[in-house]
XYZ file of C-alpha atoms in Angstrom:
100
model
C -0.119 -0.109 -0.066
C 3.068 2.324 0.669
C 4.424 2.029 -2.743
C 0.507 2.366 -4.305
C 0.759 6.359 -2.668
C 4.421 6.917 -3.365
C 3.294 6.339 -6.999
C 0.646 7.964 -7.022
C 1.773 10.560 -5.598
C 5.028 10.564 -8.102
C 2.482 10.296 -10.672
C 0.924 13.424 -9.497
C 4.052 15.520 -9.184
C 4.692 14.167 -12.659
C 1.608 15.090 -14.737
C 1.864 18.782 -12.470
C 5.186 19.413 -13.983
C 3.909 18.465 -17.159
C 1.064 20.694 -17.059
C 3.790 23.516 -16.190
C 5.790 22.443 -18.971
C 3.303 23.165 -21.584
C 2.007 26.096 -20.081
C 5.494 27.303 -20.217
C 5.887 26.412 -23.970
C 2.490 27.871 -25.034
C 3.406 30.926 -23.052
C 7.092 30.930 -24.797
C 5.412 30.166 -28.890
C 3.963 32.838 -30.980
C 0.865 31.983 -31.679
C 1.460 31.832 -35.435
C 3.651 29.219 -34.680
C 0.476 27.373 -33.033
C -1.063 24.659 -35.151
C 0.239 25.797 -38.480
C 1.311 23.229 -41.424
C 4.041 24.244 -43.432
C 2.246 23.175 -46.431
C 2.875 26.289 -47.844
C 6.375 26.409 -47.094
C 6.718 23.127 -48.664
C 5.459 24.471 -51.760
C 7.393 27.284 -51.912
C 10.469 25.074 -51.480
C 9.035 22.716 -54.006
C 8.304 25.460 -56.581
C 12.397 27.446 -55.921
C 13.336 23.479 -57.549
C 11.361 23.366 -59.909
C 12.662 26.482 -60.995
C 15.984 25.479 -60.900
C 15.118 22.288 -62.890
C 14.094 24.607 -65.657
C 10.511 23.632 -65.182
C 9.258 27.277 -64.940
C 5.183 25.785 -65.326
C 4.745 23.190 -62.585
C 6.888 25.955 -60.709
C 4.883 28.996 -61.202
C 1.713 26.754 -60.044
C 3.351 26.075 -56.768
C 4.831 29.518 -56.217
C 1.597 30.602 -57.344
C -0.348 29.443 -54.376
C 1.930 30.240 -52.049
C 0.755 33.765 -52.349
C -2.054 32.829 -49.369
C 0.103 32.869 -47.331
C 3.438 34.817 -47.858
C 1.775 37.871 -50.851
C 3.941 40.589 -49.021
C 7.153 38.618 -49.927
C 9.090 40.356 -52.563
C 11.200 37.269 -53.238
C 7.800 35.515 -54.152
C 6.919 38.096 -56.689
C 10.724 37.715 -58.272
C 10.180 33.646 -58.576
C 6.925 33.913 -60.209
C 8.517 36.702 -62.531
C 11.385 34.388 -63.431
C 9.011 31.763 -64.194
C 7.329 33.910 -66.769
C 10.400 35.357 -68.108
C 11.851 31.452 -68.737
C 8.640 29.927 -69.470
C 8.156 33.191 -72.249
C 11.522 32.486 -73.412
C 11.700 28.548 -74.089
C 8.328 29.207 -76.308
C 9.525 32.342 -78.135
C 13.145 30.373 -79.123
C 11.079 27.228 -79.780
C 8.970 29.067 -82.586
C 12.023 30.554 -83.910
C 13.813 27.660 -84.243
C 10.364 26.324 -85.916
C 10.457 29.190 -88.293
C 13.923 29.193 -89.527
């Protein structure tokens, strides 16, 4: 019986300690970081990777979807412009080659 009481006391102490740690973590974590998925961050990275691999159309689609989260990011707008320029350049070059 003594060991059961000791175990219950330790369990209560551990539960109290964990609750305090959780409260401290929540108070130090910024509100936008709580419950935020990394969906847009992953899409942004995927778009950049596709752009560097020479795939401007799918890169544009990925980056365009990230505008919902990062609309004030100037680098994102620059990457979207890069996608448009690369896509237009490849279309123009292929058109010029067929004309020659």
